[in-house]
Amino acid sequence: METMKFVHLTDTHMNAPGKDGLLAKFNLADKVKMTFRHLQETGVAPEFVVITGDLAHEGDAEDYAYIRTLLDEGSALIGAPVYVVLGNHDHRPAFRSGFLGELPTEEPYYYAHDIQGLRLIGLNSQIPGKHNGRIDEDQLAWLKAQLETPAPKGTIIALHHPLMGVIGMPGDHLMENRDEILKAISGTDVVGVLAGHVHSNNVGVQQGILNVAATGTAFSGEMADKEHYRMVDFSGYNVVTVNEEGLAVQTVVLPTSNAEYFRFPIAALAAQH
């Protein structure tokens, strides 16, 4: 099997210029522009880029139109398509209107693409108004039907909420029905599951399938002390290589200040729903 490379980004938390809000002052869209420039300058030459959610930080249609323009420019710069899924901070109607140019409905956004024999499946794990995730029954049935036919180079699943547990992250912020999803993909051609949400690099193997939850471009999250969690200036991406041996993941860290953006009590994180 010929080796393929693609890039995994996550948690970009972008907004259109001039917007107010908690994260606006950090100019997080500039980090995404920096990422595409770095990909172009270093000659990574991926077959595609996939972004696993939280495209915007509580975005409206104007934000998603800006994000679409920025990602189209990045796509043209590196000569590769960019695919996205939605996270808990995204809003389906605004995304459909501003990013897709469609009617602003609450319909989940999911898809399958064949990229030179590698199948990319994007799922919508977002539950509107909540931090935790779930793949609804319609998507789960659709996923099972897709996986009945193997792809020549296997299948990558992209979604926002990780299927694996993550240290420091309350369980009610993760995937509600992860056991159902794992059962659906077990024994199929799925070779990797890519996620975000947790703002820290987490890699594990479940039922022989590599699971990767990446830090993201916007900021990283870490324990400040036993009682507090903090967000730190950080930006990075993953280069994923696919061949007959499976997947390999290289994490690329871009220059940042590593300054603390903000911190909050862990108890407050656990109390959110």
PDB file of C-alpha atoms in Angstrom, residues 27-262:
ATOM      1  CA  ASN A  27      -6.336  36.336  17.789  1.00  0.00           C
ATOM      2  CA  LEU A  28      -6.725  32.582  17.455  1.00  0.00           C
ATOM      3  CA  ALA A  29      -7.406  32.758  13.720  1.00  0.00           C
ATOM      4  CA  ASP A  30      -3.825  33.979  13.316  1.00  0.00           C
ATOM      5  CA  LYS A  31      -2.631  30.662  14.738  1.00  0.00           C
ATOM      6  CA  VAL A  32      -4.493  28.779  12.037  1.00  0.00           C
ATOM      7  CA  LYS A  33      -2.966  31.027   9.371  1.00  0.00           C
ATOM      8  CA  MET A  34       0.441  30.333  10.925  1.00  0.00           C
ATOM      9  CA  THR A  35      -0.256  26.602  10.753  1.00  0.00           C
ATOM     10  CA  PHE A  36      -1.006  26.661   7.036  1.00  0.00           C
ATOM     11  CA  ARG A  37       2.056  28.799   6.368  1.00  0.00           C
ATOM     12  CA  HIS A  38       4.189  26.313   8.300  1.00  0.00           C
ATOM     13  CA  LEU A  39       2.740  23.406   6.326  1.00  0.00           C
ATOM     14  CA  GLN A  40       3.543  25.210   3.082  1.00  0.00           C
ATOM     15  CA  GLU A  41       7.032  26.323   4.098  1.00  0.00           C
ATOM     16  CA  THR A  42       8.114  22.932   5.439  1.00  0.00           C
ATOM     17  CA  GLY A  43       6.767  20.982   2.471  1.00  0.00           C
ATOM     18  CA  VAL A  44       4.598  18.552   4.423  1.00  0.00           C
ATOM     19  CA  ALA A  45       2.379  18.106   1.329  1.00  0.00           C
ATOM     20  CA  PRO A  46      -0.568  16.336   2.995  1.00  0.00           C
ATOM     21  CA  GLU A  47      -3.306  14.695   0.952  1.00  0.00           C
ATOM     22  CA  PHE A  48      -5.852  16.531   3.102  1.00  0.00           C
ATOM     23  CA  VAL A  49      -6.400  18.348   6.383  1.00  0.00           C
ATOM     24  CA  VAL A  50      -9.110  17.448   8.885  1.00  0.00           C
ATOM     25  CA  ILE A  51     -10.185  19.701  11.775  1.00  0.00           C
ATOM     26  CA  THR A  52     -11.955  17.904  14.612  1.00  0.00           C
ATOM     27  CA  GLY A  53     -14.286  20.540  15.950  1.00  0.00           C
ATOM     28  CA  ASP A  54     -14.629  23.753  17.896  1.00  0.00           C
ATOM     29  CA  LEU A  55     -14.003  25.614  14.668  1.00  0.00           C
ATOM     30  CA  ALA A  56     -15.490  28.738  16.214  1.00  0.00           C
ATOM     31  CA  HIS A  57     -15.836  29.906  19.783  1.00  0.00           C
ATOM     32  CA  GLU A  58     -19.606  30.334  20.077  1.00  0.00           C
ATOM     33  CA  GLY A  59     -19.711  31.519  16.463  1.00  0.00           C
ATOM     34  CA  ASP A  60     -22.454  33.124  14.404  1.00  0.00           C
ATOM     35  CA  ALA A  61     -22.943  33.002  10.614  1.00  0.00           C
ATOM     36  CA  GLU A  62     -20.468  35.852  10.117  1.00  0.00           C
ATOM     37  CA  ASP A  63     -17.816  33.933  12.037  1.00  0.00           C
ATOM     38  CA  TYR A  64     -18.336  30.782   9.985  1.00  0.00           C
ATOM     39  CA  ALA A  65     -18.226  32.715   6.697  1.00  0.00           C
ATOM     40  CA  TYR A  66     -14.869  34.153   7.815  1.00  0.00           C
ATOM     41  CA  ILE A  67     -13.636  30.703   8.864  1.00  0.00           C
ATOM     42  CA  ARG A  68     -14.636  29.269   5.486  1.00  0.00           C
ATOM     43  CA  THR A  69     -12.698  31.993   3.684  1.00  0.00           C
ATOM     44  CA  LEU A  70      -9.635  31.451   5.885  1.00  0.00           C
ATOM     45  CA  LEU A  71      -9.700  27.672   5.384  1.00  0.00           C
ATOM     46  CA  ASP A  72     -10.216  28.020   1.637  1.00  0.00           C
ATOM     47  CA  GLU A  73      -7.138  30.257   1.528  1.00  0.00           C
ATOM     48  CA  GLY A  74      -5.176  27.719   3.578  1.00  0.00           C
ATOM     49  CA  SER A  75      -6.335  24.917   1.311  1.00  0.00           C
ATOM     50  CA  ALA A  76      -5.153  26.825  -1.764  1.00  0.00           C
ATOM     51  CA  LEU A  77      -1.811  27.576  -0.104  1.00  0.00           C
ATOM     52  CA  ILE A  78      -0.957  23.926   0.546  1.00  0.00           C
ATOM     53  CA  GLY A  79      -2.854  22.426  -2.392  1.00  0.00           C
ATOM     54  CA  ALA A  80      -4.999  20.079  -0.285  1.00  0.00           C
ATOM     55  CA  PRO A  81      -8.673  19.975   0.720  1.00  0.00           C
ATOM     56  CA  VAL A  82      -9.759  20.801   4.273  1.00  0.00           C
ATOM     57  CA  TYR A  83     -12.522  18.802   5.974  1.00  0.00           C
ATOM     58  CA  VAL A  84     -14.174  19.754   9.262  1.00  0.00           C
ATOM     59  CA  VAL A  85     -16.435  18.349  11.963  1.00  0.00           C
ATOM     60  CA  LEU A  86     -18.308  20.220  14.682  1.00  0.00           C
ATOM     61  CA  GLY A  87     -17.510  20.509  18.402  1.00  0.00           C
ATOM     62  CA  ASN A  88     -19.399  21.555  21.507  1.00  0.00           C
ATOM     63  CA  HIS A  89     -18.598  25.257  20.979  1.00  0.00           C
ATOM     64  CA  ASP A  90     -19.934  25.181  17.418  1.00  0.00           C
ATOM     65  CA  HIS A  91     -23.500  26.027  16.391  1.00  0.00           C
ATOM     66  CA  ARG A  92     -25.137  23.972  13.656  1.00  0.00           C
ATOM     67  CA  PRO A  93     -27.490  26.613  12.169  1.00  0.00           C
ATOM     68  CA  ALA A  94     -24.764  29.270  11.994  1.00  0.00           C
ATOM     69  CA  PHE A  95     -22.298  26.729  10.548  1.00  0.00           C
ATOM     70  CA  ARG A  96     -24.738  25.572   7.883  1.00  0.00           C
ATOM     71  CA  SER A  97     -25.565  29.137   6.929  1.00  0.00           C
ATOM     72  CA  GLY A  98     -22.148  30.795   7.124  1.00  0.00           C
ATOM     73  CA  PHE A  99     -19.799  27.901   6.230  1.00  0.00           C
ATOM     74  CA  LEU A 100     -21.898  25.713   3.921  1.00  0.00           C
ATOM     75  CA  GLY A 101     -24.238  28.329   2.464  1.00  0.00           C
ATOM     76  CA  GLU A 102     -27.239  26.175   3.361  1.00  0.00           C
ATOM     77  CA  LEU A 103     -30.440  26.696   5.346  1.00  0.00           C
ATOM     78  CA  PRO A 104     -29.647  27.248   9.060  1.00  0.00           C
ATOM     79  CA  THR A 105     -30.986  23.964  10.470  1.00  0.00           C
ATOM     80  CA  GLU A 106     -30.051  21.890  13.524  1.00  0.00           C
ATOM     81  CA  GLU A 107     -29.360  18.844  11.357  1.00  0.00           C
ATOM     82  CA  PRO A 108     -26.126  17.064  12.369  1.00  0.00           C
ATOM     83  CA  TYR A 109     -23.225  17.366   9.944  1.00  0.00           C
ATOM     84  CA  TYR A 110     -21.562  14.094   8.950  1.00  0.00           C
ATOM     85  CA  TYR A 111     -20.083  12.575   5.811  1.00  0.00           C
ATOM     86  CA  ALA A 112     -17.797  10.006   4.173  1.00  0.00           C
ATOM     87  CA  HIS A 113     -15.107  10.847   1.610  1.00  0.00           C
ATOM     88  CA  ASP A 114     -12.868   8.501  -0.371  1.00  0.00           C
ATOM     89  CA  ILE A 115      -9.392  10.001  -0.684  1.00  0.00           C
ATOM     90  CA  GLN A 116      -7.226   7.811  -2.889  1.00  0.00           C
ATOM     91  CA  GLY A 117      -8.619   4.691  -1.258  1.00  0.00           C
ATOM     92  CA  LEU A 118      -8.546   5.997   2.321  1.00  0.00           C
ATOM     93  CA  ARG A 119     -12.040   6.619   3.693  1.00  0.00           C
ATOM     94  CA  LEU A 120     -12.527   9.637   5.950  1.00  0.00           C
ATOM     95  CA  ILE A 121     -15.711   9.571   8.020  1.00  0.00           C
ATOM     96  CA  GLY A 122     -16.666  12.753   9.850  1.00  0.00           C
ATOM     97  CA  LEU A 123     -19.221  12.431  12.655  1.00  0.00           C
ATOM     98  CA  ASN A 124     -21.164  15.056  14.611  1.00  0.00           C
ATOM     99  CA  SER A 125     -20.662  14.175  18.288  1.00  0.00           C
ATOM    100  CA  GLN A 126     -21.891  17.546  19.485  1.00  0.00           C
ATOM    101  CA  ILE A 127     -25.000  17.758  21.694  1.00  0.00           C
ATOM    102  CA  PRO A 128     -26.300  21.324  21.240  1.00  0.00           C
ATOM    103  CA  GLY A 129     -25.913  23.319  24.453  1.00  0.00           C
ATOM    104  CA  LYS A 130     -23.813  20.708  26.285  1.00  0.00           C
ATOM    105  CA  HIS A 131     -20.128  19.932  26.799  1.00  0.00           C
ATOM    106  CA  ASN A 132     -20.392  16.169  26.473  1.00  0.00           C
ATOM    107  CA  GLY A 133     -20.829  14.258  23.224  1.00  0.00           C
ATOM    108  CA  ARG A 134     -22.993  11.590  21.653  1.00  0.00           C
ATOM    109  CA  ILE A 135     -23.364   9.954  18.256  1.00  0.00           C
ATOM    110  CA  ASP A 136     -27.121   9.810  17.658  1.00  0.00           C
ATOM    111  CA  GLU A 137     -28.976   6.713  16.466  1.00  0.00           C
ATOM    112  CA  ASP A 138     -29.276   7.888  12.858  1.00  0.00           C
ATOM    113  CA  GLN A 139     -25.541   8.540  12.580  1.00  0.00           C
ATOM    114  CA  LEU A 140     -24.714   5.253  14.288  1.00  0.00           C
ATOM    115  CA  ALA A 141     -26.890   3.297  11.847  1.00  0.00           C
ATOM    116  CA  TRP A 142     -25.352   5.205   8.929  1.00  0.00           C
ATOM    117  CA  LEU A 143     -21.840   4.496  10.261  1.00  0.00           C
ATOM    118  CA  LYS A 144     -22.530   0.756  10.499  1.00  0.00           C
ATOM    119  CA  ALA A 145     -23.813   0.740   6.922  1.00  0.00           C
ATOM    120  CA  GLN A 146     -20.718   2.585   5.681  1.00  0.00           C
ATOM    121  CA  LEU A 147     -18.372   0.145   7.387  1.00  0.00           C
ATOM    122  CA  GLU A 148     -20.021  -2.916   5.854  1.00  0.00           C
ATOM    123  CA  THR A 149     -17.847  -2.300   2.786  1.00  0.00           C
ATOM    124  CA  PRO A 150     -14.115  -1.992   3.569  1.00  0.00           C
ATOM    125  CA  ALA A 151     -12.089   0.795   1.966  1.00  0.00           C
ATOM    126  CA  PRO A 152      -8.864  -0.164   0.143  1.00  0.00           C
ATOM    127  CA  LYS A 153      -6.645   1.744   2.615  1.00  0.00           C
ATOM    128  CA  GLY A 154      -8.923   1.582   5.638  1.00  0.00           C
ATOM    129  CA  THR A 155     -11.074   4.141   7.409  1.00  0.00           C
ATOM    130  CA  ILE A 156     -10.259   7.147   9.585  1.00  0.00           C
ATOM    131  CA  ILE A 157     -13.019   8.465  11.851  1.00  0.00           C
ATOM    132  CA  ALA A 158     -12.946  12.143  12.814  1.00  0.00           C
ATOM    133  CA  LEU A 159     -15.109  13.465  15.631  1.00  0.00           C
ATOM    134  CA  HIS A 160     -14.789  16.010  18.404  1.00  0.00           C
ATOM    135  CA  HIS A 161     -15.210  14.056  21.634  1.00  0.00           C
ATOM    136  CA  PRO A 162     -12.623  11.329  22.341  1.00  0.00           C
ATOM    137  CA  LEU A 163     -13.697   7.718  22.742  1.00  0.00           C
ATOM    138  CA  MET A 164     -11.008   7.153  25.387  1.00  0.00           C
ATOM    139  CA  GLY A 165     -10.937   8.466  28.921  1.00  0.00           C
ATOM    140  CA  VAL A 166      -8.644  11.429  29.543  1.00  0.00           C
ATOM    141  CA  ILE A 167      -6.899  12.226  32.834  1.00  0.00           C
ATOM    142  CA  GLY A 168      -8.199  15.436  34.396  1.00  0.00           C
ATOM    143  CA  MET A 169     -11.305  15.636  32.198  1.00  0.00           C
ATOM    144  CA  PRO A 170     -14.657  14.832  33.879  1.00  0.00           C
ATOM    145  CA  GLY A 171     -16.450  11.874  32.321  1.00  0.00           C
ATOM    146  CA  ASP A 172     -19.560  13.930  31.629  1.00  0.00           C
ATOM    147  CA  HIS A 173     -17.494  16.065  29.226  1.00  0.00           C
ATOM    148  CA  LEU A 174     -16.606  13.065  27.063  1.00  0.00           C
ATOM    149  CA  MET A 175     -18.602  10.657  24.871  1.00  0.00           C
ATOM    150  CA  GLU A 176     -21.843   9.362  26.362  1.00  0.00           C
ATOM    151  CA  ASN A 177     -22.227   6.275  24.174  1.00  0.00           C
ATOM    152  CA  ARG A 178     -18.607   5.406  23.486  1.00  0.00           C
ATOM    153  CA  ASP A 179     -19.247   1.687  24.106  1.00  0.00           C
ATOM    154  CA  GLU A 180     -21.828   1.640  21.297  1.00  0.00           C
ATOM    155  CA  ILE A 181     -19.414   3.355  18.936  1.00  0.00           C
ATOM    156  CA  LEU A 182     -16.537   1.052  19.826  1.00  0.00           C
ATOM    157  CA  LYS A 183     -18.798  -1.943  19.230  1.00  0.00           C
ATOM    158  CA  ALA A 184     -19.810  -0.522  15.826  1.00  0.00           C
ATOM    159  CA  ILE A 185     -16.211  -0.063  14.652  1.00  0.00           C
ATOM    160  CA  SER A 186     -14.674  -3.173  16.217  1.00  0.00           C
ATOM    161  CA  GLY A 187     -13.641  -5.724  13.606  1.00  0.00           C
ATOM    162  CA  THR A 188     -14.054  -3.270  10.733  1.00  0.00           C
ATOM    163  CA  ASP A 189     -11.473  -1.502   8.555  1.00  0.00           C
ATOM    164  CA  VAL A 190     -11.235   1.467  10.953  1.00  0.00           C
ATOM    165  CA  VAL A 191      -7.538   2.094  11.602  1.00  0.00           C
ATOM    166  CA  GLY A 192      -7.730   5.361  13.531  1.00  0.00           C
ATOM    167  CA  VAL A 193     -10.051   7.668  15.465  1.00  0.00           C
ATOM    168  CA  LEU A 194      -9.116  11.352  15.644  1.00  0.00           C
ATOM    169  CA  ALA A 195     -10.600  13.761  18.171  1.00  0.00           C
ATOM    170  CA  GLY A 196     -10.026  17.005  20.045  1.00  0.00           C
ATOM    171  CA  HIS A 197     -11.997  18.686  22.821  1.00  0.00           C
ATOM    172  CA  VAL A 198      -9.577  18.011  25.684  1.00  0.00           C
ATOM    173  CA  HIS A 199      -6.792  20.454  24.627  1.00  0.00           C
ATOM    174  CA  SER A 200      -4.044  17.977  25.437  1.00  0.00           C
ATOM    175  CA  ASN A 201      -2.268  15.268  23.465  1.00  0.00           C
ATOM    176  CA  ASN A 202      -3.650  11.844  24.349  1.00  0.00           C
ATOM    177  CA  VAL A 203      -2.851   8.692  22.403  1.00  0.00           C
ATOM    178  CA  GLY A 204      -4.135   5.202  23.115  1.00  0.00           C
ATOM    179  CA  VAL A 205      -5.192   1.932  21.514  1.00  0.00           C
ATOM    180  CA  GLN A 206      -8.705   0.568  21.941  1.00  0.00           C
ATOM    181  CA  GLN A 207      -9.639  -2.776  20.426  1.00  0.00           C
ATOM    182  CA  GLY A 208      -6.585  -2.520  18.200  1.00  0.00           C
ATOM    183  CA  ILE A 209      -7.573   0.919  16.868  1.00  0.00           C
ATOM    184  CA  LEU A 210      -5.322   3.944  17.397  1.00  0.00           C
ATOM    185  CA  ASN A 211      -7.125   6.824  19.138  1.00  0.00           C
ATOM    186  CA  VAL A 212      -5.635  10.323  19.070  1.00  0.00           C
ATOM    187  CA  ALA A 213      -7.023  13.346  20.909  1.00  0.00           C
ATOM    188  CA  ALA A 214      -4.876  16.337  19.941  1.00  0.00           C
ATOM    189  CA  THR A 215      -4.072  19.558  21.764  1.00  0.00           C
ATOM    190  CA  GLY A 216      -5.134  21.891  18.974  1.00  0.00           C
ATOM    191  CA  THR A 217      -4.098  25.226  17.553  1.00  0.00           C
ATOM    192  CA  ALA A 218      -5.769  27.588  20.036  1.00  0.00           C
ATOM    193  CA  PHE A 219      -4.330  26.682  23.461  1.00  0.00           C
ATOM    194  CA  SER A 220      -3.483  23.713  25.647  1.00  0.00           C
ATOM    195  CA  GLY A 221      -5.080  22.647  28.901  1.00  0.00           C
ATOM    196  CA  GLU A 222      -3.219  21.309  31.908  1.00  0.00           C
ATOM    197  CA  MET A 223      -3.423  20.927  35.660  1.00  0.00           C
ATOM    198  CA  ALA A 224      -2.185  24.076  37.407  1.00  0.00           C
ATOM    199  CA  ASP A 225      -2.389  22.450  40.831  1.00  0.00           C
ATOM    200  CA  LYS A 226      -4.609  19.924  42.592  1.00  0.00           C
ATOM    201  CA  GLU A 227      -7.604  22.267  42.524  1.00  0.00           C
ATOM    202  CA  HIS A 228      -7.180  24.295  39.334  1.00  0.00           C
ATOM    203  CA  TYR A 229      -7.004  23.747  35.597  1.00  0.00           C
ATOM    204  CA  ARG A 230      -5.419  26.297  33.283  1.00  0.00           C
ATOM    205  CA  MET A 231      -5.274  27.184  29.595  1.00  0.00           C
ATOM    206  CA  VAL A 232      -1.845  28.011  28.162  1.00  0.00           C
ATOM    207  CA  ASP A 233      -0.721  29.707  24.948  1.00  0.00           C
ATOM    208  CA  PHE A 234       0.138  26.786  22.688  1.00  0.00           C
ATOM    209  CA  SER A 235      -0.295  25.807  19.046  1.00  0.00           C
ATOM    210  CA  GLY A 236       0.405  22.606  17.198  1.00  0.00           C
ATOM    211  CA  TYR A 237      -0.802  20.017  14.735  1.00  0.00           C
ATOM    212  CA  ASN A 238      -0.347  16.336  13.938  1.00  0.00           C
ATOM    213  CA  VAL A 239       1.008  14.789  10.765  1.00  0.00           C
ATOM    214  CA  VAL A 240      -0.556  11.345  10.335  1.00  0.00           C
ATOM    215  CA  THR A 241       1.081   8.752   8.090  1.00  0.00           C
ATOM    216  CA  VAL A 242      -0.919   5.774   6.815  1.00  0.00           C
ATOM    217  CA  ASN A 243       0.662   2.671   5.294  1.00  0.00           C
ATOM    218  CA  GLU A 244       0.330  -1.122   5.364  1.00  0.00           C
ATOM    219  CA  GLU A 245       1.716  -1.185   8.930  1.00  0.00           C
ATOM    220  CA  GLY A 246      -0.975   1.144  10.270  1.00  0.00           C
ATOM    221  CA  LEU A 247      -0.778   4.745  11.493  1.00  0.00           C
ATOM    222  CA  ALA A 248       2.082   6.887  12.736  1.00  0.00           C
ATOM    223  CA  VAL A 249       1.491  10.295  14.337  1.00  0.00           C
ATOM    224  CA  GLN A 250       4.042  13.097  14.531  1.00  0.00           C
ATOM    225  CA  THR A 251       3.153  16.109  16.691  1.00  0.00           C
ATOM    226  CA  VAL A 252       4.500  19.441  15.454  1.00  0.00           C
ATOM    227  CA  VAL A 253       4.683  22.294  17.989  1.00  0.00           C
ATOM    228  CA  LEU A 254       4.747  25.867  16.719  1.00  0.00           C
ATOM    229  CA  PRO A 255       6.432  28.779  18.557  1.00  0.00           C
ATOM    230  CA  THR A 256       4.252  30.425  21.224  1.00  0.00           C
ATOM    231  CA  SER A 257       4.752  32.284  24.490  1.00  0.00           C
ATOM    232  CA  ASN A 258       3.469  29.423  26.713  1.00  0.00           C
ATOM    233  CA  ALA A 259       1.890  32.159  28.838  1.00  0.00           C
ATOM    234  CA  GLU A 260      -1.131  31.301  30.951  1.00  0.00           C
ATOM    235  CA  TYR A 261      -4.366  32.569  29.385  1.00  0.00           C
ATOM    236  CA  PHE A 262      -6.641  31.837  32.319  1.00  0.00           C
TER     237      PHE A 262
END
